[in-house]
XYZ file of N, CA and C in Angstrom:
450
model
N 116.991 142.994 116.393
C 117.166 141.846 115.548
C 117.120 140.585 116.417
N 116.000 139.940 116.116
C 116.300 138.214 116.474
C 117.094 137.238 115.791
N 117.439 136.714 116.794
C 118.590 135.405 116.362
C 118.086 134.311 116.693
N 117.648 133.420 116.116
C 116.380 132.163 116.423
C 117.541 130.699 116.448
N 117.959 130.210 117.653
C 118.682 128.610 117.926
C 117.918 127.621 118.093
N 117.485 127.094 117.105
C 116.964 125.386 117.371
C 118.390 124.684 117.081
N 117.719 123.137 118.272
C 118.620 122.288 118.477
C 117.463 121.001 118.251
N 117.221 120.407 116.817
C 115.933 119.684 117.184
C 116.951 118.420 117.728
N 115.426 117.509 118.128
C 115.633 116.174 118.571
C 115.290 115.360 118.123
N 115.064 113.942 118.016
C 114.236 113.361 117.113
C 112.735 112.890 118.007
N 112.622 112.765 118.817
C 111.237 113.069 120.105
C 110.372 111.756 119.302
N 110.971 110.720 118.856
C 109.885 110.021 117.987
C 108.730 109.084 118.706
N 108.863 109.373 120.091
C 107.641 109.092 120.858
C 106.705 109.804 120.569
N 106.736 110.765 121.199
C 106.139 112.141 121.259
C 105.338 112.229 119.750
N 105.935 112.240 118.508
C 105.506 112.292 117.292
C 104.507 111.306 116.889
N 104.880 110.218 117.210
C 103.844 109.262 117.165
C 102.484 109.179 117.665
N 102.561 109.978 118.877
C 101.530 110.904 119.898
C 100.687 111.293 119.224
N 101.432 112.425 118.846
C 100.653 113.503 118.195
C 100.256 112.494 116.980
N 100.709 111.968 116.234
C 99.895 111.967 115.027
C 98.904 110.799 115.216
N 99.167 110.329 115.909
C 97.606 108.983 117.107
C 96.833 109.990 116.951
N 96.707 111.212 117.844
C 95.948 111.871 118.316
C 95.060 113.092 116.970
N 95.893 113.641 116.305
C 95.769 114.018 115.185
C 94.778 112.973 114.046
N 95.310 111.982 114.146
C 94.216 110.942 112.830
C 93.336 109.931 113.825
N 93.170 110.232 114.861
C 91.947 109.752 115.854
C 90.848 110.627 116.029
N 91.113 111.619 115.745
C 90.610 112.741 115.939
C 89.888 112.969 114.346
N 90.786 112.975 113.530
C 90.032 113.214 111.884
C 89.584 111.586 111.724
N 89.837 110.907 112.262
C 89.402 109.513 111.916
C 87.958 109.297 112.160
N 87.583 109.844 113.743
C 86.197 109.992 114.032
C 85.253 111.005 113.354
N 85.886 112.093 113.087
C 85.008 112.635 112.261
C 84.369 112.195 110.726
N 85.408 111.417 110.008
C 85.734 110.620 109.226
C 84.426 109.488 109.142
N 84.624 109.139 110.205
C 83.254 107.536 110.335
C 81.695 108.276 110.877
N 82.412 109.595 111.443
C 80.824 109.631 112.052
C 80.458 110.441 110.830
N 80.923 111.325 109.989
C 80.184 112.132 108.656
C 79.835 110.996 108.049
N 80.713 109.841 107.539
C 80.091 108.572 106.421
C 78.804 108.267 106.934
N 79.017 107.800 108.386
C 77.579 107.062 108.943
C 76.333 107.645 109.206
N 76.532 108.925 109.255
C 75.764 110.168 108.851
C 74.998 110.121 107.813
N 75.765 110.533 106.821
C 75.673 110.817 105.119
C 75.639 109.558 104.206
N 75.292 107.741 105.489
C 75.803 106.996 104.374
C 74.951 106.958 103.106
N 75.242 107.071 101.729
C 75.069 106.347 100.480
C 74.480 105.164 99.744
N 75.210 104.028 100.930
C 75.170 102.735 100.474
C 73.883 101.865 100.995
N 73.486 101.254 99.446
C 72.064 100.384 100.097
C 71.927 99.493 100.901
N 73.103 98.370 100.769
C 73.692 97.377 101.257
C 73.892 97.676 102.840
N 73.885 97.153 103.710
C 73.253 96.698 105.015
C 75.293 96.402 105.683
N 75.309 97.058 106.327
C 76.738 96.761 107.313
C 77.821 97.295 106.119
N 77.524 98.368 104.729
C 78.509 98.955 104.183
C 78.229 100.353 104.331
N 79.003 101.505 104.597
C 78.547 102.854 104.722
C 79.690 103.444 103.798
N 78.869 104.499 102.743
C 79.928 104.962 101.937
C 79.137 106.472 101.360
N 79.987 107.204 101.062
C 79.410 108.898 100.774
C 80.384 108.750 99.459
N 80.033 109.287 98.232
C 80.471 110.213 97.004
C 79.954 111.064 96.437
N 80.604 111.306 95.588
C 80.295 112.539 94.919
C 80.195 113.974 95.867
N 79.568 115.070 95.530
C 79.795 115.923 96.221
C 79.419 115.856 97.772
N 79.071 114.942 98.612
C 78.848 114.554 99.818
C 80.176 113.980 99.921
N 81.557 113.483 99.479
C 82.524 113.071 99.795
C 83.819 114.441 100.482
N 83.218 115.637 99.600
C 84.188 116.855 99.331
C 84.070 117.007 100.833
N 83.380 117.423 101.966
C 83.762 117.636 103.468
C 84.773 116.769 103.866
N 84.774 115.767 103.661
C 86.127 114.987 104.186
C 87.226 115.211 103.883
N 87.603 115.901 102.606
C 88.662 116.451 101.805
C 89.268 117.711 102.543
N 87.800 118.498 102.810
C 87.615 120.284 103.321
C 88.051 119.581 105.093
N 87.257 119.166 105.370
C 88.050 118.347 107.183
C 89.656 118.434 106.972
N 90.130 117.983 106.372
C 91.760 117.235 105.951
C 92.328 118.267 105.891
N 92.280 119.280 105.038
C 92.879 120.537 104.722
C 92.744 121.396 105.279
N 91.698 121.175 106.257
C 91.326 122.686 107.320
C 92.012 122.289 108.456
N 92.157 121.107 109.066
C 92.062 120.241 110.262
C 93.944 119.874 110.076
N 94.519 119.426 109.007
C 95.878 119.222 108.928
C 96.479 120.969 108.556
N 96.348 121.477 106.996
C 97.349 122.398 106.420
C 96.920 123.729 107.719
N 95.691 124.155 107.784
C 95.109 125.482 107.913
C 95.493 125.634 109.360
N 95.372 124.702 110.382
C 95.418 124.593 111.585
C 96.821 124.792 111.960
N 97.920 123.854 111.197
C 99.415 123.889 111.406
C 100.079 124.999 110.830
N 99.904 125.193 109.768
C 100.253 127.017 109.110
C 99.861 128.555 110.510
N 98.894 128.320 111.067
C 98.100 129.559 111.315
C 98.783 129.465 112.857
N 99.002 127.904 113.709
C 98.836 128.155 115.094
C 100.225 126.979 114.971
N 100.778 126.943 113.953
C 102.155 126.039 114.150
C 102.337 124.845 114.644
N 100.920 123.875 115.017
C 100.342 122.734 115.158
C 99.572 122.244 115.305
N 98.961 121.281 114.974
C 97.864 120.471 115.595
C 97.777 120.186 116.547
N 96.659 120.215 116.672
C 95.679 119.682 118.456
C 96.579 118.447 119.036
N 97.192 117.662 117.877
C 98.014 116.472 118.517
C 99.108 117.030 118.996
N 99.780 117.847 118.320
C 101.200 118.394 118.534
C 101.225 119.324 119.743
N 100.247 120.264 119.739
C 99.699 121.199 120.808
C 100.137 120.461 122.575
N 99.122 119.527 122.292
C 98.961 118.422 123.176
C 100.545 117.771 123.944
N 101.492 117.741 122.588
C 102.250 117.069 122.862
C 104.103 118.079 123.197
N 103.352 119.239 123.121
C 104.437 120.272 123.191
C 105.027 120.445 122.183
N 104.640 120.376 121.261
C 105.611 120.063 119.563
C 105.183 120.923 118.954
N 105.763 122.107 118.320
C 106.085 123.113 117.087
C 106.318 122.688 115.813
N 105.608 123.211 114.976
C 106.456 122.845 113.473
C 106.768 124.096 112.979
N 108.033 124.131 112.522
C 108.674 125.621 111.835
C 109.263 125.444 110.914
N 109.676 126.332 109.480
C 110.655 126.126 108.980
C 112.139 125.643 109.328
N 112.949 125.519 108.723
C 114.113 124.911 109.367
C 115.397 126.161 109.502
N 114.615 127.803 109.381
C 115.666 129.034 109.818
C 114.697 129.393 110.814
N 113.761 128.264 111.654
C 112.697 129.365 112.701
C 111.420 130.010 112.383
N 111.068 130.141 111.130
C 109.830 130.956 111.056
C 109.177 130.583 110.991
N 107.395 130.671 110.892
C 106.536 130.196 110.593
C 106.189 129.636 109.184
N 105.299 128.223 109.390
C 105.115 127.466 108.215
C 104.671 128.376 107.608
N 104.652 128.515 106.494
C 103.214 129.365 105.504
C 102.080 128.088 105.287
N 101.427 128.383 104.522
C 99.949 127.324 103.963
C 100.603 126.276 102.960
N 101.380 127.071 102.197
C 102.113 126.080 100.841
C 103.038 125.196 102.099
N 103.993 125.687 102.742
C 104.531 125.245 103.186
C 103.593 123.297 104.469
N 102.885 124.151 104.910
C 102.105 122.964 105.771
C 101.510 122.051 104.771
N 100.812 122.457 103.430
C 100.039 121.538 102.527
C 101.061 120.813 101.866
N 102.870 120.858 101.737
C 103.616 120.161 101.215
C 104.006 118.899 102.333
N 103.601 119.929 103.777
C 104.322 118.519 104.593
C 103.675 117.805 104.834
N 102.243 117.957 104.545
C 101.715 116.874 104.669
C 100.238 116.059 103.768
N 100.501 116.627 102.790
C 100.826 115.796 101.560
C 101.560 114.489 101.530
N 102.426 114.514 102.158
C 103.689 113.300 101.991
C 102.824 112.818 103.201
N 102.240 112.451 103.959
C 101.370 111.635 105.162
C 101.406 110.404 104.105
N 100.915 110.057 103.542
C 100.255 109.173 102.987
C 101.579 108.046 102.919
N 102.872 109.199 102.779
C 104.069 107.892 102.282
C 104.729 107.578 103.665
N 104.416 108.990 104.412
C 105.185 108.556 105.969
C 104.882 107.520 106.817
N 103.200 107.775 106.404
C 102.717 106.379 107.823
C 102.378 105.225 107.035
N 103.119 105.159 105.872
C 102.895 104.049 105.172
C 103.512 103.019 105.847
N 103.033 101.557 105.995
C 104.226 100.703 106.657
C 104.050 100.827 108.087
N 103.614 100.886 109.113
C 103.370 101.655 109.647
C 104.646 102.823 110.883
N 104.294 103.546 109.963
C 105.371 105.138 110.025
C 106.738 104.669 109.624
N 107.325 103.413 109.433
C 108.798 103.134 109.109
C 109.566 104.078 108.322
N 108.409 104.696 106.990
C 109.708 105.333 106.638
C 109.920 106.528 107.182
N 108.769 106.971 107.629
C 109.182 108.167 108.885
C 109.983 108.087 109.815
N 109.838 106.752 110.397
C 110.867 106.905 111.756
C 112.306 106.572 110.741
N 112.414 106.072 110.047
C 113.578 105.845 109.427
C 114.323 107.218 108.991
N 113.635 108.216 108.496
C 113.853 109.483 107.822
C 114.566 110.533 109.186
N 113.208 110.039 110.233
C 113.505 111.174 111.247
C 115.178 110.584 111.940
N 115.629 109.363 111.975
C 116.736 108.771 112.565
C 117.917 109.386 111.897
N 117.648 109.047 110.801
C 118.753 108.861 109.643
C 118.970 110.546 109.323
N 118.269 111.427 109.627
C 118.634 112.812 108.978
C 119.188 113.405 110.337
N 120.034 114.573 110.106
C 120.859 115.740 110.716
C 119.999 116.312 111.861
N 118.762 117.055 110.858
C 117.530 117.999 111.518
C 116.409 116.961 112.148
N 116.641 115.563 111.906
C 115.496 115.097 112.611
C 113.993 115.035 111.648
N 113.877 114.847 110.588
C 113.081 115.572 109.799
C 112.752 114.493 108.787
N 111.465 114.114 108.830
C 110.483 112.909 108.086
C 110.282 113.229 106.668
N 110.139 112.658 105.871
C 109.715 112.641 104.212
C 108.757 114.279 104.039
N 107.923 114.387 104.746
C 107.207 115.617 104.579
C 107.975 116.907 104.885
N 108.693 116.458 106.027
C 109.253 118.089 106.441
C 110.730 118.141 105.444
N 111.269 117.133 105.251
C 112.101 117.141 104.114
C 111.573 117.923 102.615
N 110.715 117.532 102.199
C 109.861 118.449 100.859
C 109.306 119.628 101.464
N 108.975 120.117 102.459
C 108.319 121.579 103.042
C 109.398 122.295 103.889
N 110.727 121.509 104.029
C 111.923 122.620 104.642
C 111.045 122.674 105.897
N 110.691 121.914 106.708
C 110.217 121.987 108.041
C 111.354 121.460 109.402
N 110.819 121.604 110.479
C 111.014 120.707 111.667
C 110.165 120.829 112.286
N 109.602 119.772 113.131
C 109.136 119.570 114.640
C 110.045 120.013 115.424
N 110.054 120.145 116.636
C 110.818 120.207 117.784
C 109.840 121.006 118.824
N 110.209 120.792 120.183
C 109.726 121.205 121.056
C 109.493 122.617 121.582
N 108.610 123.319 122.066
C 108.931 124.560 122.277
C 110.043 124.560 123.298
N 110.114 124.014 123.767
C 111.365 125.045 124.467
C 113.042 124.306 123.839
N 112.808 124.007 122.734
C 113.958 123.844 121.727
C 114.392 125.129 120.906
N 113.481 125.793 120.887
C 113.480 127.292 120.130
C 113.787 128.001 121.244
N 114.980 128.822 121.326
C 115.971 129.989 121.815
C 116.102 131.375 120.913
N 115.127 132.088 121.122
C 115.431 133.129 120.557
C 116.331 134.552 121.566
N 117.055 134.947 120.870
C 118.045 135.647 121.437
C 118.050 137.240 120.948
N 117.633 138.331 121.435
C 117.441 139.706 120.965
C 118.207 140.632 120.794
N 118.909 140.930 119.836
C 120.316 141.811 119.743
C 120.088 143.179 119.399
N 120.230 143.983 120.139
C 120.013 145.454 120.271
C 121.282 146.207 120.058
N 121.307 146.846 119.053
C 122.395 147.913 118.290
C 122.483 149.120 118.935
């Protein structure tokens, strides 16, 4: 039987890191598919819809939920030594990663305030998203697992 001790932190450097690195990363893919695929007739505007818009959607969900569910972070987080887990230790599921970040949109609203506000102000350390998905960040070597043999 494992016994799983997190002690998160609030690391809100580090977080900020990662998610630079995380939406720099989908950001470029972002401008270089539009400028690619642009649409628009007009001269210095570049724009994709309709079913040429849906890869950017399929990027987002493969690149944020699929990536953080399967390998427990993004390339930013990876980067930055940062785990995301439920908040008893286990792994995100898919529902679980597509709820936390879903809420992106309200976290780095402002820019990130109410995140850093959320991550300050709470117990677990834990932003608008990981609050609705029962998550945490924290570092790997914040996770202590301990093996009890009967």
């Amino acid at each position: 039987m494992k016994i799983v001790d997190i002690k998160p932190k609030p690391y809100i450097k580090l977080r900020i890191i990662a998610t630079l690195i995380d939406y720099g990363i989908y950001f470029a893919f972002f401008y270089t598919y539009v400028t690619v695929f642009d649409q628009n007739p007009a001269p210095d505007v570049s724009g994709v819809d309709g079913i040429l818009a849906l890869p950017i959607f399929i990027m987002w969900f493969l690149y944020f939920v699929v990536v953080e569910s399967f390998n427990g972070a993004t390339p930013g987080h990876d980067i930055c030594k940062l785990k995301v887990i439920t908040t008893d230790g286990n792994k995100l599921t898919l529902g679980d990663a597509f709820k936390r970040r879903i809420c992106d949109c309200v976290d780095i609203l402002f820019y990130g305030l109410p995140a850093i506000i959320c991550i300050i102000k709470t117990e677990k350390h834990q932003r608008i998203g990981d609050l609705f998905a029962g998550a945490l960040v924290v570092k790997r070597s914040d996770i202590i697992e301990t093996e009890i043999v009967f």
